[in-house]
Tab-separated table of C-alpha atoms and ligand atoms in Angstrom:
chain	number	residue	atom	x	y	z
K	1	MET	CA	-87.021	47.319	14.118
K	2	SER	CA	-84.271	44.510	13.771
K	3	VAL	CA	-80.947	45.943	12.969
K	4	ASN	CA	-77.288	44.695	12.401
K	5	ASN	CA	-74.948	44.060	15.115
K	6	GLU	CA	-72.939	47.153	14.207
K	7	THR	CA	-75.914	49.454	14.564
K	8	SER	CA	-76.862	47.732	17.973
K	9	ALA	CA	-73.340	48.509	19.351
K	10	ILE	CA	-74.241	52.208	18.647
K	11	ARG	CA	-77.846	52.273	19.128
K	12	LEU	CA	-78.716	50.038	22.171
K	13	GLN	CA	-79.157	52.532	24.988
K	14	ALA	CA	-80.501	52.699	28.520
K	15	GLY	CA	-83.924	54.294	28.578
K	16	ARG	CA	-83.924	57.875	28.018
K	17	SER	CA	-84.729	60.280	31.130
K	18	HIS	CA	-87.181	63.083	31.231
K	19	HIS	CA	-84.188	65.490	30.265
K	20	ARG	CA	-84.386	63.858	26.690
K	21	GLU	CA	-80.538	63.504	26.496
K	22	HIS	CA	-79.082	61.992	23.397
K	23	SER	CA	-75.950	60.434	24.909
K	24	VAL	CA	-76.628	58.156	27.712
K	25	PRO	CA	-75.979	59.698	31.252
K	26	LEU	CA	-73.757	58.202	33.862
K	27	TYR	CA	-75.595	56.580	36.554
K	28	LEU	CA	-73.177	57.130	39.471
K	29	THR	CA	-75.454	55.729	42.225
K	30	SER	CA	-74.851	52.886	44.645
K	31	SER	CA	-78.349	52.135	45.383
K	32	PHE	CA	-81.857	52.795	43.806
K	33	VAL	CA	-85.121	53.873	45.502
K	34	PHE	CA	-88.553	52.268	45.583
K	35	GLU	CA	-91.951	53.973	45.122
K	36	SER	CA	-93.300	51.907	47.880
K	37	ALA	CA	-92.591	49.168	50.548
K	38	GLU	CA	-94.474	46.951	48.359
K	39	GLN	CA	-92.349	47.612	45.311
K	40	ALA	CA	-89.254	47.057	47.385
K	41	ARG	CA	-90.546	43.654	48.373
K	42	ALA	CA	-91.541	42.820	44.801
K	43	VAL	CA	-88.136	43.641	43.362
K	44	PHE	CA	-86.237	41.816	46.145
K	45	ALA	CA	-88.530	38.876	45.501
K	46	GLU	CA	-87.641	39.196	41.742
K	47	GLU	CA	-91.334	39.409	40.830
K	48	GLU	CA	-90.729	42.704	39.589
K	49	GLU	CA	-87.582	43.686	37.422
K	50	GLY	CA	-85.582	46.720	38.564
K	51	ASN	CA	-82.399	47.807	40.136
K	52	VAL	CA	-81.618	47.431	43.745
K	53	TYR	CA	-77.902	48.143	44.198
K	54	SER	CA	-75.031	48.727	41.939
K	55	ARG	CA	-73.139	45.534	43.075
K	56	TYR	CA	-76.131	43.632	41.432
K	57	SER	CA	-76.939	45.832	38.467
K	58	ASN	CA	-76.769	49.376	37.202
K	59	PRO	CA	-78.263	51.013	34.030
K	60	ASN	CA	-74.747	51.744	32.474
K	61	VAL	CA	-73.620	48.169	33.137
K	62	ASP	CA	-76.918	46.716	31.815
K	63	GLU	CA	-76.585	48.752	28.540
K	64	LEU	CA	-72.943	47.489	28.148
K	65	LEU	CA	-74.077	43.898	28.722
K	66	ALA	CA	-77.055	44.357	26.305
K	67	LYS	CA	-74.523	45.320	23.599
K	68	MET	CA	-72.030	42.476	24.511
K	69	CYS	CA	-74.925	39.802	24.476
K	70	ARG	CA	-75.982	41.076	21.054
K	71	LEU	CA	-72.435	41.219	19.680
K	72	GLU	CA	-71.564	37.661	21.092
K	73	LYS	CA	-74.899	36.175	20.237
K	74	ALA	CA	-75.253	35.272	24.032
K	75	GLU	CA	-78.469	35.063	26.150
K	76	ALA	CA	-77.081	36.762	29.400
K	77	GLY	CA	-74.136	38.361	31.041
K	78	PHE	CA	-72.248	39.973	34.013
K	79	ALA	CA	-69.726	42.608	33.886
K	80	PHE	CA	-66.682	42.507	36.199
K	81	ALA	CA	-64.079	45.097	37.343
K	82	SER	CA	-61.492	43.400	35.032
K	83	GLY	CA	-61.015	40.352	32.778
K	84	MET	CA	-59.477	38.297	35.523
K	85	GLY	CA	-62.658	38.921	37.542
K	86	ALA	CA	-64.756	37.606	34.719
K	87	ILE	CA	-62.559	34.419	34.257
K	88	PHE	CA	-62.303	33.817	37.964
K	89	ALA	CA	-65.988	34.266	38.670
K	90	SER	CA	-66.908	32.046	35.552
K	91	LEU	CA	-64.824	29.289	36.973
K	92	ALA	CA	-65.638	29.686	40.693
K	93	GLY	CA	-69.380	30.120	39.905
K	94	LEU	CA	-69.606	26.842	37.859
K	95	LEU	CA	-67.235	24.588	39.744
K	96	GLN	CA	-66.925	22.823	42.970
K	97	ALA	CA	-64.361	20.747	44.960
K	98	GLY	CA	-63.289	17.713	43.086
K	99	ASP	CA	-63.905	19.309	39.513
K	100	HIS	CA	-61.310	19.457	36.788
K	101	VAL	CA	-60.685	22.024	34.187
K	102	LEU	CA	-59.234	21.121	30.671
K	103	ALA	CA	-57.399	24.210	29.478
K	104	GLY	CA	-55.303	25.061	26.320
K	105	ARG	CA	-51.744	25.343	27.421
K	106	ALA	CA	-51.424	28.943	26.028
K	107	VAL	CA	-53.510	30.805	28.337
K	108	PHE	CA	-53.128	34.369	29.818
K	109	GLY	CA	-50.399	34.574	32.514
K	110	SER	CA	-52.918	35.324	35.318
K	111	THR	CA	-55.273	32.653	34.127
K	112	HIS	CA	-52.327	30.366	34.483
K	113	GLN	CA	-51.781	31.603	38.020
K	114	LEU	CA	-55.579	31.052	38.787
K	115	LEU	CA	-55.563	27.401	37.438
K	116	SER	CA	-52.326	26.353	39.034
K	117	LYS	CA	-52.162	28.379	42.350
K	118	VAL	CA	-55.709	29.640	43.322
K	119	LEU	CA	-58.343	27.165	42.329
K	120	PRO	CA	-56.283	24.165	43.787
K	121	LYS	CA	-56.872	25.678	47.219
K	122	TRP	CA	-60.466	24.575	46.764
K	123	GLY	CA	-59.836	21.304	45.314
K	124	ILE	CA	-60.214	22.233	41.604
K	125	THR	CA	-57.678	20.667	39.225
K	126	HIS	CA	-56.692	21.316	35.637
K	127	SER	CA	-54.638	19.784	32.773
K	128	TYR	CA	-53.216	21.544	29.953
K	129	ALA	CA	-53.739	20.236	26.362
K	130	ASP	CA	-51.631	21.282	23.439
K	131	VAL	CA	-52.805	22.561	20.035
K	132	ALA	CA	-50.131	20.580	18.345
K	133	ASP	CA	-51.772	17.214	19.761
K	134	PRO	CA	-55.401	17.297	19.011
K	135	ASP	CA	-55.820	13.609	20.045
K	136	GLY	CA	-54.225	14.349	23.424
K	137	TRP	CA	-57.138	16.345	24.488
K	138	GLU	CA	-59.592	13.522	24.757
K	139	LYS	CA	-57.171	11.456	26.835
K	140	LEU	CA	-56.993	14.306	29.316
K	141	ILE	CA	-60.843	14.202	29.971
K	142	THR	CA	-61.802	12.384	33.142
K	143	PRO	CA	-65.217	11.874	34.791
K	144	ALA	CA	-64.251	15.000	37.020
K	145	THR	CA	-63.902	17.293	33.854
K	146	LYS	CA	-66.474	19.763	33.769
K	147	VAL	CA	-65.085	22.622	31.767
K	148	ILE	CA	-62.807	23.414	28.843
K	149	LEU	CA	-61.251	26.846	28.871
K	150	ILE	CA	-59.305	28.122	25.960
K	151	GLU	CA	-58.000	31.236	24.220
K	152	THR	CA	-57.850	31.632	20.329
K	153	PRO	CA	-55.651	33.350	18.941
K	154	SER	CA	-53.509	32.830	22.128
K	155	ASN	CA	-51.505	35.403	23.844
K	156	PRO	CA	-48.580	35.993	22.683
K	157	GLY	CA	-47.825	33.078	20.257
K	158	LEU	CA	-50.999	33.596	18.316
K	159	GLU	CA	-51.837	29.834	18.272
K	160	LEU	CA	-55.282	29.129	17.076
K	161	ILE	CA	-57.651	26.313	18.329
K	162	ASP	CA	-60.014	24.795	15.852
K	163	LEU	CA	-63.344	25.996	17.387
K	164	GLU	CA	-65.494	23.618	15.370
K	165	TRP	CA	-63.538	20.624	16.477
K	166	LEU	CA	-63.511	21.928	20.038
K	167	GLY	CA	-67.256	22.276	19.916
K	168	GLU	CA	-67.755	18.748	18.834
K	169	LEU	CA	-65.427	17.598	21.613
K	170	LYS	CA	-67.360	19.437	24.329
K	171	ARG	CA	-70.672	18.096	23.043
K	172	LYS	CA	-69.308	14.494	22.965
K	173	TYR	CA	-68.430	14.695	26.553
K	174	ASN	CA	-71.167	17.123	27.621
K	175	LEU	CA	-68.567	19.725	29.022
K	176	VAL	CA	-69.039	23.511	29.338
K	177	LEU	CA	-66.763	25.252	26.775
K	178	ILE	CA	-65.522	28.753	28.073
K	179	VAL	CA	-63.752	30.789	25.409
K	180	ASP	CA	-61.552	33.955	26.170
K	181	ASN	CA	-62.523	35.965	22.956
K	182	CYS	CA	-60.128	38.961	23.990
K	183	PHE	CA	-57.905	38.936	21.104
K	184	ALA	CA	-60.452	38.315	18.315
K	185	THR	CA	-63.346	40.482	19.701
K	186	PRO	CA	-66.735	39.710	18.526
K	187	VAL	CA	-65.959	41.649	15.512
K	188	LEU	CA	-63.727	38.872	14.092
K	189	GLN	CA	-65.091	35.752	15.823
K	190	ASN	CA	-68.116	34.474	17.667
K	191	PRO	CA	-67.306	31.402	19.728
K	192	VAL	CA	-71.054	30.855	20.424
K	193	ASP	CA	-71.460	29.807	16.699
K	194	TYR	CA	-69.278	26.947	17.580
K	195	GLY	CA	-70.835	25.745	20.672
K	196	ALA	CA	-68.999	28.024	23.369
K	197	ASP	CA	-71.328	28.149	26.406
K	198	ILE	CA	-69.628	31.177	28.005
K	199	VAL	CA	-67.467	33.842	26.307
K	200	VAL	CA	-65.185	36.042	28.439
K	201	HIS	CA	-63.467	39.197	27.598
K	202	SER	CA	-60.938	41.444	29.113
K	203	ALA	CA	-62.730	44.587	28.214
K	204	THR	CA	-59.604	46.500	29.070
K	205	LYS	CA	-58.186	45.626	25.644
K	206	TYR	CA	-60.011	46.209	22.408
K	207	ILE	CA	-63.344	46.921	24.044
K	208	ASP	CA	-62.013	50.048	25.731
K	209	GLY	CA	-59.351	50.256	22.877
K	210	GLN	CA	-57.996	53.411	24.262
K	211	GLY	CA	-56.069	52.226	27.206
K	212	ARG	CA	-58.191	54.061	29.921
K	213	VAL	CA	-60.296	51.494	32.094
K	214	LEU	CA	-60.195	47.999	33.232
K	215	GLY	CA	-63.220	45.766	32.668
K	216	GLY	CA	-64.287	42.243	32.173
K	217	ILE	CA	-67.328	40.492	30.598
K	218	ALA	CA	-68.837	37.052	30.865
K	219	VAL	CA	-71.689	36.402	28.466
K	220	GLY	CA	-73.347	33.099	27.526
K	221	ARG	CA	-76.018	30.534	28.404
K	222	GLN	CA	-78.859	31.757	30.629
K	223	ASP	CA	-78.729	28.854	32.947
K	224	LEU	CA	-74.866	29.004	33.525
K	225	MET	CA	-74.888	32.790	33.715
K	226	ALA	CA	-77.421	32.598	36.429
K	227	GLU	CA	-74.923	30.587	38.620
K	228	ILE	CA	-72.024	32.924	37.690
K	229	ARG	CA	-74.414	35.951	38.478
K	230	PHE	CA	-75.222	34.545	41.857
K	231	PHE	CA	-71.545	33.945	42.702
K	232	SER	CA	-70.560	37.463	41.491
K	233	ARG	CA	-73.450	39.356	43.066
K	234	HIS	CA	-72.423	37.881	46.567
K	235	THR	CA	-68.719	38.087	46.182
K	236	GLY	CA	-68.447	41.645	44.876
K	237	PRO	CA	-66.501	41.857	41.645
K	238	ALA	CA	-68.993	44.042	39.727
K	239	MET	CA	-67.939	46.588	37.281
K	240	SER	CA	-68.266	50.199	38.254
K	241	ALA	CA	-70.883	52.363	36.494
K	242	PHE	CA	-68.217	54.823	35.255
K	243	ASN	CA	-66.147	51.952	33.518
K	244	ALA	CA	-69.357	50.437	31.955
K	245	TRP	CA	-70.322	54.044	30.761
K	246	VAL	CA	-66.846	54.453	29.047
K	247	LEU	CA	-66.828	50.801	27.661
K	248	SER	CA	-70.336	51.160	26.289
K	249	LYS	CA	-69.390	54.422	24.541
K	250	SER	CA	-66.187	52.518	23.238
K	251	LEU	CA	-68.428	49.892	21.683
K	252	GLU	CA	-69.833	52.488	19.337
K	253	THR	CA	-66.467	52.384	17.631
K	254	LEU	CA	-65.496	48.789	18.081
K	255	GLN	CA	-66.159	47.600	14.504
K	256	LEU	CA	-64.355	50.786	12.994
K	257	ARG	CA	-61.310	50.419	15.183
K	258	VAL	CA	-60.936	46.651	14.802
K	259	GLU	CA	-61.038	46.969	11.088
K	260	LYS	CA	-58.359	49.593	11.157
K	261	HIS	CA	-56.234	47.556	13.801
K	262	CYS	CA	-56.559	44.620	11.220
K	263	ASP	CA	-55.627	46.811	8.191
K	264	ASN	CA	-52.384	48.104	10.027
K	265	ALA	CA	-51.423	44.769	11.609
K	266	LEU	CA	-51.517	43.085	8.124
K	267	GLN	CA	-49.362	45.746	6.414
K	268	LEU	CA	-47.004	45.698	9.358
K	269	ALA	CA	-46.706	41.908	9.231
K	270	GLU	CA	-46.126	42.011	5.349
K	271	ALA	CA	-43.524	44.702	5.731
K	272	LEU	CA	-41.648	42.874	8.416
K	273	GLU	CA	-41.592	39.310	6.584
K	274	GLY	CA	-38.124	38.703	5.495
K	275	ASN	CA	-36.558	41.357	7.551
K	276	PRO	CA	-32.935	40.049	8.219
K	277	ALA	CA	-33.021	40.838	12.058
K	278	LEU	CA	-36.138	38.476	12.380
K	279	GLU	CA	-36.339	34.793	12.685
K	280	GLN	CA	-40.097	34.833	12.184
K	281	VAL	CA	-43.154	37.039	11.789
K	282	ARG	CA	-46.421	35.541	13.049
K	283	TYR	CA	-49.783	36.951	11.932
K	284	PRO	CA	-52.882	34.752	11.284
K	285	PHE	CA	-53.712	36.237	7.972
K	286	LEU	CA	-50.165	35.939	6.477
K	287	LYS	CA	-49.868	32.990	3.998
K	288	SER	CA	-46.826	31.840	5.798
K	289	PHE	CA	-48.717	31.414	9.043
K	290	PRO	CA	-48.773	27.851	9.989
K	291	GLN	CA	-52.545	27.752	10.697
K	292	TYR	CA	-53.407	30.281	7.778
K	293	GLU	CA	-56.263	27.929	6.565
K	294	LEU	CA	-57.926	27.706	10.013
K	295	ALA	CA	-57.498	31.439	10.612
K	296	LYS	CA	-59.448	32.067	7.290
K	297	LYS	CA	-62.061	29.427	8.360
K	298	GLN	CA	-62.864	30.863	11.742
K	299	MET	CA	-61.800	34.509	11.861
K	300	ARG	CA	-63.168	37.236	9.633
K	301	ARG	CA	-59.697	39.025	9.589
K	302	GLY	CA	-56.293	38.544	11.494
K	303	GLY	CA	-56.675	40.807	14.411
K	304	GLY	CA	-54.307	43.659	15.781
K	305	ILE	CA	-51.488	41.577	17.121
K	306	VAL	CA	-48.325	40.598	15.297
K	307	SER	CA	-45.614	38.506	16.977
K	308	ILE	CA	-42.045	38.691	15.960
K	309	ALA	CA	-39.020	36.583	16.953
K	310	VAL	CA	-35.859	38.874	16.878
K	311	LYS	CA	-32.630	37.037	16.017
K	312	GLY	CA	-30.151	36.968	18.882
K	313	GLY	CA	-32.641	36.215	21.811
K	314	TYR	CA	-33.283	38.424	24.765
K	315	GLU	CA	-30.356	40.746	24.421
K	316	ALA	CA	-31.316	41.501	20.780
K	317	ALA	CA	-35.061	41.857	21.728
K	318	LYS	CA	-34.113	44.251	24.489
K	319	ARG	CA	-32.085	46.237	21.995
K	320	PHE	CA	-34.997	46.358	19.707
K	321	LEU	CA	-37.301	47.690	22.365
K	322	ASP	CA	-34.826	50.372	23.519
K	323	ASN	CA	-34.235	51.561	19.951
K	324	LEU	CA	-37.958	52.453	19.401
K	325	GLN	CA	-38.773	56.151	19.087
K	326	LEU	CA	-42.565	56.187	18.577
K	327	VAL	CA	-43.893	52.945	19.789
K	328	SER	CA	-44.467	52.311	23.545
K	329	ILE	CA	-43.095	49.593	25.687
K	330	SER	CA	-46.109	48.516	27.837
K	331	ALA	CA	-47.869	45.474	29.004
K	332	ASN	CA	-51.261	46.502	27.677
K	333	LEU	CA	-52.747	45.725	24.159
K	334	GLY	CA	-55.473	46.689	22.119
K	335	ASP	CA	-54.835	50.488	22.608
K	336	THR	CA	-54.985	53.264	19.787
K	337	ARG	CA	-51.134	53.503	20.272
K	338	THR	CA	-48.909	50.730	19.092
K	339	ILE	CA	-47.249	48.821	22.024
K	340	VAL	CA	-44.555	46.281	22.146
K	341	THR	CA	-44.200	43.732	24.965
K	342	HIS	CA	-41.357	41.326	25.592
K	343	PRO	CA	-43.378	38.359	27.138
K	344	ALA	CA	-40.466	36.280	28.393
K	345	SER	CA	-39.219	38.963	30.752
K	346	THR	CA	-42.605	40.621	31.761
K	347	THR	CA	-46.096	39.088	31.198
K	348	HIS	CA	-44.878	35.465	31.128
K	349	SER	CA	-41.787	35.872	33.454
K	350	LYS	CA	-43.492	33.810	36.188
K	351	LEU	CA	-43.870	30.770	33.978
K	352	THR	CA	-40.873	28.232	33.988
K	353	GLU	CA	-38.542	28.011	30.946
K	354	ALA	CA	-40.201	24.681	30.198
K	355	GLU	CA	-43.621	26.282	30.297
K	356	ARG	CA	-42.621	29.141	28.167
K	357	GLN	CA	-41.087	26.828	25.535
K	358	ALA	CA	-44.133	24.667	25.409
K	359	THR	CA	-46.295	27.890	24.443
K	360	GLY	CA	-43.562	29.091	21.959
K	361	ILE	CA	-42.479	32.028	24.231
K	362	THR	CA	-38.786	32.217	23.020
K	363	PRO	CA	-36.374	34.702	24.565
K	364	GLY	CA	-36.471	36.752	21.284
K	365	LEU	CA	-40.372	36.916	20.898
K	366	VAL	CA	-41.816	40.310	20.976
K	367	ARG	CA	-45.604	40.978	20.789
K	368	ILE	CA	-46.571	44.099	18.924
K	369	SER	CA	-50.213	45.397	19.478
K	370	VAL	CA	-50.698	47.378	16.360
K	371	GLY	CA	-52.349	50.726	16.945
K	372	LEU	CA	-54.267	53.167	14.835
K	373	GLU	CA	-51.543	55.507	13.897
K	374	ASN	CA	-50.701	56.046	10.251
K	375	VAL	CA	-49.077	52.658	9.767
K	376	THR	CA	-46.220	53.897	7.668
K	377	ASP	CA	-44.953	55.801	11.012
K	378	VAL	CA	-45.209	52.414	12.923
K	379	ILE	CA	-43.523	50.492	10.151
K	380	ALA	CA	-40.689	53.056	9.898
K	381	ASP	CA	-40.062	53.112	13.596
K	382	ILE	CA	-40.027	49.207	13.914
K	383	GLN	CA	-37.628	48.878	10.776
K	384	GLN	CA	-35.256	51.398	12.175
K	385	ALA	CA	-35.303	49.935	15.581
K	386	LEU	CA	-34.562	46.435	13.960
K	387	ALA	CA	-31.871	47.884	11.677
K	388	LYS	CA	-29.856	48.925	14.810
K	389	VAL	CA	-30.080	45.640	16.582
J	401	PLP	C1	-55.485	41.001	29.548
J	401	PLP	C2	-56.146	39.623	29.399
J	401	PLP	C3	-56.823	39.061	30.343
J	401	PLP	C4	-57.083	39.704	31.884
J	401	PLP	O1	-57.767	40.834	31.835
J	401	PLP	P1	-57.650	42.123	32.755
J	401	PLP	O2	-58.681	42.971	32.240
J	401	PLP	O3	-56.203	42.492	32.595
J	401	PLP	O4	-57.923	41.447	34.106
J	401	PLP	C5	-57.384	37.756	30.198
J	401	PLP	N1	-57.124	37.230	28.960
J	401	PLP	C6	-56.395	37.719	27.978
J	401	PLP	C7	-56.351	36.948	26.617
J	401	PLP	C8	-55.939	39.013	28.176
J	401	PLP	O5	-55.260	39.595	27.171
């Protein structure tokens, strides 16, 4: 029977064993056995479907991927040990020496390292384009450009990129569009609707949602995923069965959790607007957000991240963090527990001052990943910490 995505995230399940278990077992096995020499030959020859070895595929991993494909409206996927594994393998699997990547400037810190330090070792170059200058994107496309890579909303500035516009751009130049959909999750936004060819996730964040395991996902077009899968099977970044089992269970509550993250984040953002200790509160579904109309157009809700700019720069931001009693100081996000991060001194400290400025990472900027606690407690803690700055 055909069901809604919310139901698929709960009901899609690896085949039941003869034990008739209700919850899916953990398939902790590195390899799989064959009924006969002939079956071994046929599975290796891909004439018969089946598991061979958990670096290639595993029932827990396949279950997670089936759900992610359904949620992201994608044809095929591969699961990785971390989000960076997914991003690296997607680029390395699709590109070769001489190719060029056009990337949105506000990409995740390690993605920036990949583009600027790792891929150039194999002759793959990149340019950064700015959200504020949409005409500039086209000028950066060269005959060598193969891929556009973006995040929306971006980390930590929450800049949005118009996915409909980007989909047209990529079609005009026949490029592959890769979207890191980590912040929005498939609950709030489906890049495939706008023409994304590959969608990547750090499953470590909202997909796990409880700060336990690392994971990465790439899903998308069958033909492109075949190349990414080939690269990944033979280079070894596969997700473990255990992490896949945890993450697949987490998907059962993704919808519920993301709705609550959005409720809490909007309430916090509204409560903090106008706070005298703050220069700015950024949240996509606040009316004061510069790209509010775009947020409404392409996101179902505003997400779980609120960015604030504390008056008084780094010193003030530091005092704010140290004054917190409930909220954690950590680099993760998408957890049940509210987390604050000071990007300029931690996640984005490797960028130059100019690079940080270009992506809106000011010395006073603090990223708040709003958790699932009773939001009045979170608001109270943040307000008391700001009052003492
Ligand atoms: C965390 C993150 C990544 C990297 O994922 P890991 O699981 O930490 O490797 C990539 N992109 C975004 C937007 C992230 O937040």
